[in-house]
mmCIF file with all atom_site columns, C-alpha atoms in Angstrom:
data_model
loop_
_atom_site.group_PDB
_atom_site.id
_atom_site.type_symbol
_atom_site.label_atom_id
_atom_site.label_alt_id
_atom_site.label_comp_id
_atom_site.label_asym_id
_atom_site.label_entity_id
_atom_site.label_seq_id
_atom_site.pdbx_PDB_ins_code
_atom_site.Cartn_x
_atom_site.Cartn_y
_atom_site.Cartn_z
_atom_site.occupancy
_atom_site.B_iso_or_equiv
_atom_site.pdbx_formal_charge
_atom_site.auth_seq_id
_atom_site.auth_comp_id
_atom_site.auth_asym_id
_atom_site.auth_atom_id
_atom_site.pdbx_PDB_model_num
ATOM 1   C CA . ILE A 1 1   ? -3.080  1.182   17.219  1.00 76.00 ? 13  ILE A CA 1
ATOM 2   C CA . LEU A 1 2   ? -0.297  2.881   19.167  1.00 86.00 ? 14  LEU A CA 1
ATOM 3   C CA . TYR A 1 3   ? 2.149   1.763   16.487  1.00 87.00 ? 15  TYR A CA 1
ATOM 4   C CA . TYR A 1 4   ? -0.013  3.429   13.822  1.00 89.00 ? 16  TYR A CA 1
ATOM 5   C CA . ILE A 1 5   ? -0.255  6.618   15.866  1.00 90.00 ? 17  ILE A CA 1
ATOM 6   C CA . TYR A 1 6   ? 3.531   6.557   16.225  1.00 92.00 ? 18  TYR A CA 1
ATOM 7   C CA . LEU A 1 7   ? 4.062   6.096   12.467  1.00 89.00 ? 19  LEU A CA 1
ATOM 8   C CA . TYR A 1 8   ? 1.662   8.811   11.309  1.00 90.00 ? 20  TYR A CA 1
ATOM 9   C CA . PRO A 1 9   ? -0.427  10.350  14.109  1.00 93.00 ? 21  PRO A CA 1
ATOM 10  C CA . ALA A 1 10  ? -3.282  11.751  11.996  1.00 92.00 ? 22  ALA A CA 1
ATOM 11  C CA . VAL A 1 11  ? -4.016  8.468   10.206  1.00 91.00 ? 23  VAL A CA 1
ATOM 12  C CA . GLY A 1 12  ? -3.303  6.493   13.363  1.00 91.00 ? 24  GLY A CA 1
ATOM 13  C CA . LEU A 1 13  ? -6.021  8.430   15.172  1.00 92.00 ? 25  LEU A CA 1
ATOM 14  C CA . ILE A 1 14  ? -8.422  7.851   12.270  1.00 90.00 ? 26  ILE A CA 1
ATOM 15  C CA . THR A 1 15  ? -7.847  4.109   12.562  1.00 91.00 ? 27  THR A CA 1
ATOM 16  C CA . LEU A 1 16  ? -8.646  4.124   16.281  1.00 91.00 ? 28  LEU A CA 1
ATOM 17  C CA . PRO A 1 17  ? -12.481 4.180   16.052  1.00 92.00 ? 29  PRO A CA 1
ATOM 18  C CA . VAL A 1 18  ? -12.503 1.875   13.022  1.00 91.00 ? 30  VAL A CA 1
ATOM 19  C CA . LEU A 1 19  ? -10.363 -0.783  14.679  1.00 91.00 ? 31  LEU A CA 1
ATOM 20  C CA . ALA A 1 20  ? -12.230 -0.353  17.968  1.00 93.00 ? 32  ALA A CA 1
ATOM 21  C CA . ALA A 1 21  ? -15.537 -0.976  16.159  1.00 95.00 ? 33  ALA A CA 1
ATOM 22  C CA . MET A 1 22  ? -14.088 -4.038  14.430  1.00 91.00 ? 34  MET A CA 1
ATOM 23  C CA . CYS A 1 23  ? -12.825 -5.368  17.761  1.00 93.00 ? 35  CYS A CA 1
ATOM 24  C CA . HIS A 1 24  ? -16.213 -4.742  19.373  1.00 95.00 ? 36  HIS A CA 1
ATOM 25  C CA . GLY A 1 25  ? -17.938 -6.601  16.531  1.00 92.00 ? 37  GLY A CA 1
ATOM 26  C CA . ALA A 1 26  ? -15.589 -9.544  16.905  1.00 89.00 ? 38  ALA A CA 1
ATOM 27  C CA . ILE A 1 27  ? -16.191 -9.698  20.645  1.00 92.00 ? 39  ILE A CA 1
ATOM 28  C CA . GLN A 1 28  ? -19.955 -9.559  20.145  1.00 91.00 ? 40  GLN A CA 1
ATOM 29  C CA . PHE A 1 29  ? -19.780 -12.341 17.578  1.00 87.00 ? 41  PHE A CA 1
ATOM 30  C CA . TRP A 1 30  ? -17.692 -14.425 19.972  1.00 86.00 ? 42  TRP A CA 1
ATOM 31  C CA . LYS A 1 31  ? -20.246 -13.898 22.764  1.00 89.00 ? 43  LYS A CA 1
ATOM 32  C CA . CYS A 1 32  ? -23.249 -14.801 20.593  1.00 86.00 ? 44  CYS A CA 1
ATOM 33  C CA . ASP A 1 33  ? -24.877 -18.196 20.865  1.00 84.00 ? 45  ASP A CA 1
ATOM 34  C CA . CYS A 1 34  ? -24.111 -19.205 17.289  1.00 81.00 ? 46  CYS A CA 1
ATOM 35  C CA . GLU A 1 35  ? -24.014 -22.796 16.203  1.00 84.00 ? 47  GLU A CA 1
ATOM 36  C CA . ASN A 1 36  ? -20.719 -23.823 14.556  1.00 87.00 ? 48  ASN A CA 1
ATOM 37  C CA . LYS A 1 37  ? -19.047 -20.539 15.510  1.00 87.00 ? 49  LYS A CA 1
ATOM 38  C CA . MET A 1 38  ? -15.517 -21.850 14.968  1.00 89.00 ? 50  MET A CA 1
ATOM 39  C CA . LEU A 1 39  ? -16.499 -23.290 11.601  1.00 91.00 ? 51  LEU A CA 1
ATOM 40  C CA . TRP A 1 40  ? -17.833 -19.893 10.515  1.00 88.00 ? 52  TRP A CA 1
ATOM 41  C CA . LEU A 1 41  ? -14.671 -18.136 11.698  1.00 88.00 ? 53  LEU A CA 1
ATOM 42  C CA . ALA A 1 42  ? -12.389 -20.628 9.965   1.00 93.00 ? 54  ALA A CA 1
ATOM 43  C CA . GLY A 1 43  ? -14.441 -20.389 6.768   1.00 94.00 ? 55  GLY A CA 1
ATOM 44  C CA . ILE A 1 44  ? -14.339 -16.582 6.743   1.00 91.00 ? 56  ILE A CA 1
ATOM 45  C CA . HIS A 1 45  ? -10.594 -16.681 7.382   1.00 90.00 ? 57  HIS A CA 1
ATOM 46  C CA . VAL A 1 46  ? -9.875  -19.157 4.565   1.00 95.00 ? 58  VAL A CA 1
ATOM 47  C CA . VAL A 1 47  ? -12.144 -17.382 2.051   1.00 95.00 ? 59  VAL A CA 1
ATOM 48  C CA . SER A 1 48  ? -10.551 -14.031 2.936   1.00 90.00 ? 60  SER A CA 1
ATOM 49  C CA . TRP A 1 49  ? -7.052  -15.369 2.260   1.00 85.00 ? 61  TRP A CA 1
ATOM 50  C CA . ILE A 1 50  ? -8.146  -16.924 -1.036  1.00 90.00 ? 62  ILE A CA 1
ATOM 51  C CA . LEU A 1 51  ? -9.702  -13.622 -2.126  1.00 90.00 ? 63  LEU A CA 1
ATOM 52  C CA . GLN A 1 52  ? -6.534  -11.821 -1.010  1.00 83.00 ? 64  GLN A CA 1
ATOM 53  C CA . PHE A 1 53  ? -4.333  -13.947 -3.274  1.00 83.00 ? 65  PHE A CA 1
ATOM 54  C CA . ILE A 1 54  ? -6.787  -13.747 -6.192  1.00 87.00 ? 66  ILE A CA 1
ATOM 55  C CA . GLY A 1 55  ? -7.036  -9.974  -5.805  1.00 85.00 ? 67  GLY A CA 1
ATOM 56  C CA . HIS A 1 56  ? -3.290  -9.520  -5.817  1.00 80.00 ? 68  HIS A CA 1
ATOM 57  C CA . GLY A 1 57  ? -2.821  -11.825 -8.788  1.00 81.00 ? 69  GLY A CA 1
ATOM 58  C CA . VAL A 1 58  ? -5.662  -10.480 -10.946 1.00 84.00 ? 70  VAL A CA 1
ATOM 59  C CA . PHE A 1 59  ? -5.794  -6.779  -10.088 1.00 80.00 ? 71  PHE A CA 1
ATOM 60  C CA . GLU A 1 60  ? -2.242  -5.958  -9.038  1.00 75.00 ? 72  GLU A CA 1
ATOM 61  C CA . GLY A 1 61  ? -0.268  -8.614  -10.867 1.00 76.00 ? 73  GLY A CA 1
ATOM 62  C CA . ARG A 1 62  ? 2.110   -9.147  -7.967  1.00 74.00 ? 74  ARG A CA 1
ATOM 63  C CA . ARG A 1 63  ? 2.568   -11.179 -4.827  1.00 73.00 ? 75  ARG A CA 1
ATOM 64  C CA . PRO A 1 64  ? 0.906   -10.196 -1.541  1.00 71.00 ? 76  PRO A CA 1
ATOM 65  C CA . ALA A 1 65  ? 3.020   -8.551  1.160   1.00 68.00 ? 77  ALA A CA 1
ATOM 66  C CA . LEU A 1 66  ? 2.857   -11.771 3.167   1.00 69.00 ? 78  LEU A CA 1
ATOM 67  C CA . THR A 1 67  ? 5.368   -13.365 0.830   1.00 70.00 ? 79  THR A CA 1
ATOM 68  C CA . ASP A 1 68  ? 7.870   -10.544 1.472   1.00 75.00 ? 80  ASP A CA 1
ATOM 69  C CA . SER A 1 69  ? 7.586   -10.079 5.208   1.00 77.00 ? 81  SER A CA 1
ATOM 70  C CA . LEU A 1 70  ? 5.172   -11.337 7.834   1.00 77.00 ? 82  LEU A CA 1
ATOM 71  C CA . VAL A 1 71  ? 5.573   -8.135  9.877   1.00 78.00 ? 83  VAL A CA 1
ATOM 72  C CA . GLN A 1 72  ? 4.803   -6.047  6.798   1.00 77.00 ? 84  GLN A CA 1
ATOM 73  C CA . ALA A 1 73  ? 1.718   -8.139  6.073   1.00 76.00 ? 85  ALA A CA 1
ATOM 74  C CA . ILE A 1 74  ? 0.349   -8.004  9.616   1.00 79.00 ? 86  ILE A CA 1
ATOM 75  C CA . LEU A 1 75  ? 1.274   -4.463  10.724  1.00 81.00 ? 87  LEU A CA 1
ATOM 76  C CA . THR A 1 76  ? 2.114   -2.251  7.779   1.00 83.00 ? 88  THR A CA 1
ATOM 77  C CA . ALA A 1 77  ? -0.259  -3.499  5.065   1.00 81.00 ? 89  ALA A CA 1
ATOM 78  C CA . PRO A 1 78  ? -3.456  -2.690  7.015   1.00 85.00 ? 90  PRO A CA 1
ATOM 79  C CA . PHE A 1 79  ? -2.047  0.773   7.751   1.00 88.00 ? 91  PHE A CA 1
ATOM 80  C CA . PHE A 1 80  ? -1.416  1.206   4.018   1.00 87.00 ? 92  PHE A CA 1
ATOM 81  C CA . VAL A 1 81  ? -5.081  0.367   3.374   1.00 87.00 ? 93  VAL A CA 1
ATOM 82  C CA . PHE A 1 82  ? -6.164  3.081   5.832   1.00 91.00 ? 94  PHE A CA 1
ATOM 83  C CA . PHE A 1 83  ? -3.974  5.545   3.931   1.00 91.00 ? 95  PHE A CA 1
ATOM 84  C CA . GLU A 1 84  ? -5.606  4.474   0.669   1.00 91.00 ? 96  GLU A CA 1
ATOM 85  C CA . TYR A 1 85  ? -9.058  5.132   2.146   1.00 92.00 ? 97  TYR A CA 1
ATOM 86  C CA . CYS A 1 86  ? -7.919  8.541   3.389   1.00 93.00 ? 98  CYS A CA 1
ATOM 87  C CA . PHE A 1 87  ? -6.539  9.402   -0.055  1.00 94.00 ? 99  PHE A CA 1
ATOM 88  C CA . PHE A 1 88  ? -9.758  8.179   -1.685  1.00 94.00 ? 100 PHE A CA 1
ATOM 89  C CA . ILE A 1 89  ? -11.925 10.514  0.393   1.00 94.00 ? 101 ILE A CA 1
ATOM 90  C CA . GLY A 1 90  ? -9.590  13.453  -0.242  1.00 94.00 ? 102 GLY A CA 1
ATOM 91  C CA . LEU A 1 91  ? -7.558  13.593  2.954   1.00 93.00 ? 103 LEU A CA 1
ATOM 92  C CA . PHE A 1 92  ? -3.801  14.245  2.956   1.00 93.00 ? 104 PHE A CA 1
ATOM 93  C CA . THR A 1 93  ? -3.685  15.276  -0.719  1.00 94.00 ? 105 THR A CA 1
ATOM 94  C CA . ASP A 1 94  ? -0.142  16.651  -0.444  1.00 94.00 ? 106 ASP A CA 1
ATOM 95  C CA . LEU A 1 95  ? 1.112   13.336  0.907   1.00 92.00 ? 107 LEU A CA 1
ATOM 96  C CA . HIS A 1 96  ? -0.850  11.472  -1.757  1.00 94.00 ? 108 HIS A CA 1
ATOM 97  C CA . HIS A 1 97  ? 0.776   13.513  -4.535  1.00 95.00 ? 109 HIS A CA 1
ATOM 98  C CA . GLU A 1 98  ? 4.219   12.971  -3.000  1.00 94.00 ? 110 GLU A CA 1
ATOM 99  C CA . VAL A 1 99  ? 3.642   9.217   -2.827  1.00 90.00 ? 111 VAL A CA 1
ATOM 100 C CA . GLN A 1 100 ? 2.418   9.158   -6.436  1.00 92.00 ? 112 GLN A CA 1
ATOM 101 C CA . ARG A 1 101 ? 5.548   11.047  -7.573  1.00 93.00 ? 113 ARG A CA 1
ATOM 102 C CA . GLU A 1 102 ? 7.803   8.566   -5.778  1.00 91.00 ? 114 GLU A CA 1
ATOM 103 C CA . ILE A 1 103 ? 5.932   5.624   -7.301  1.00 86.00 ? 115 ILE A CA 1
ATOM 104 C CA . PHE A 1 104 ? 6.308   7.163   -10.761 1.00 89.00 ? 116 PHE A CA 1
ATOM 105 C CA . LYS A 1 105 ? 10.051  7.698   -10.206 1.00 88.00 ? 117 LYS A CA 1
ATOM 106 C CA . ALA A 1 106 ? 10.520  4.115   -9.015  1.00 85.00 ? 118 ALA A CA 1
ATOM 107 C CA . HIS A 1 107 ? 8.490   2.766   -11.923 1.00 81.00 ? 119 HIS A CA 1
ATOM 108 C CA . THR A 1 108 ? 10.513  4.835   -14.404 1.00 84.00 ? 120 THR A CA 1
ATOM 109 C CA . ARG A 1 109 ? 13.822  3.602   -12.919 1.00 81.00 ? 121 ARG A CA 1
ATOM 110 C CA . LYS A 1 110 ? 12.608  0.027   -13.067 1.00 74.00 ? 122 LYS A CA 1
ATOM 111 C CA . GLN A 1 111 ? 11.819  0.314   -16.796 1.00 76.00 ? 123 GLN A CA 1
ATOM 112 C CA . GLU A 1 112 ? 15.278  1.675   -17.640 1.00 69.00 ? 124 GLU A CA 1
#
């Protein structure tokens, strides 16, 4: 979380309660008296990765970040998702427009 706050403080602070809630949920699940807990966790993990690869292949038509860089996949990609949520709900519109312009420029250069 500190890394996210360092990269972009406003979005980093938005991620703080979300990631804290996710961590709390994980701890509570770990503490629960659930039969086959490790099997559930492994199953969720495997299904999530399968859906990740299907989603990238079908909807984006490109490889996941994991194939480019493990650090990017573990640290930067989740931060990117938080930015996408912020853009979706109308936060940081100036930054969103700037990012869209840069994507358009890069896409135009790639087609030339």
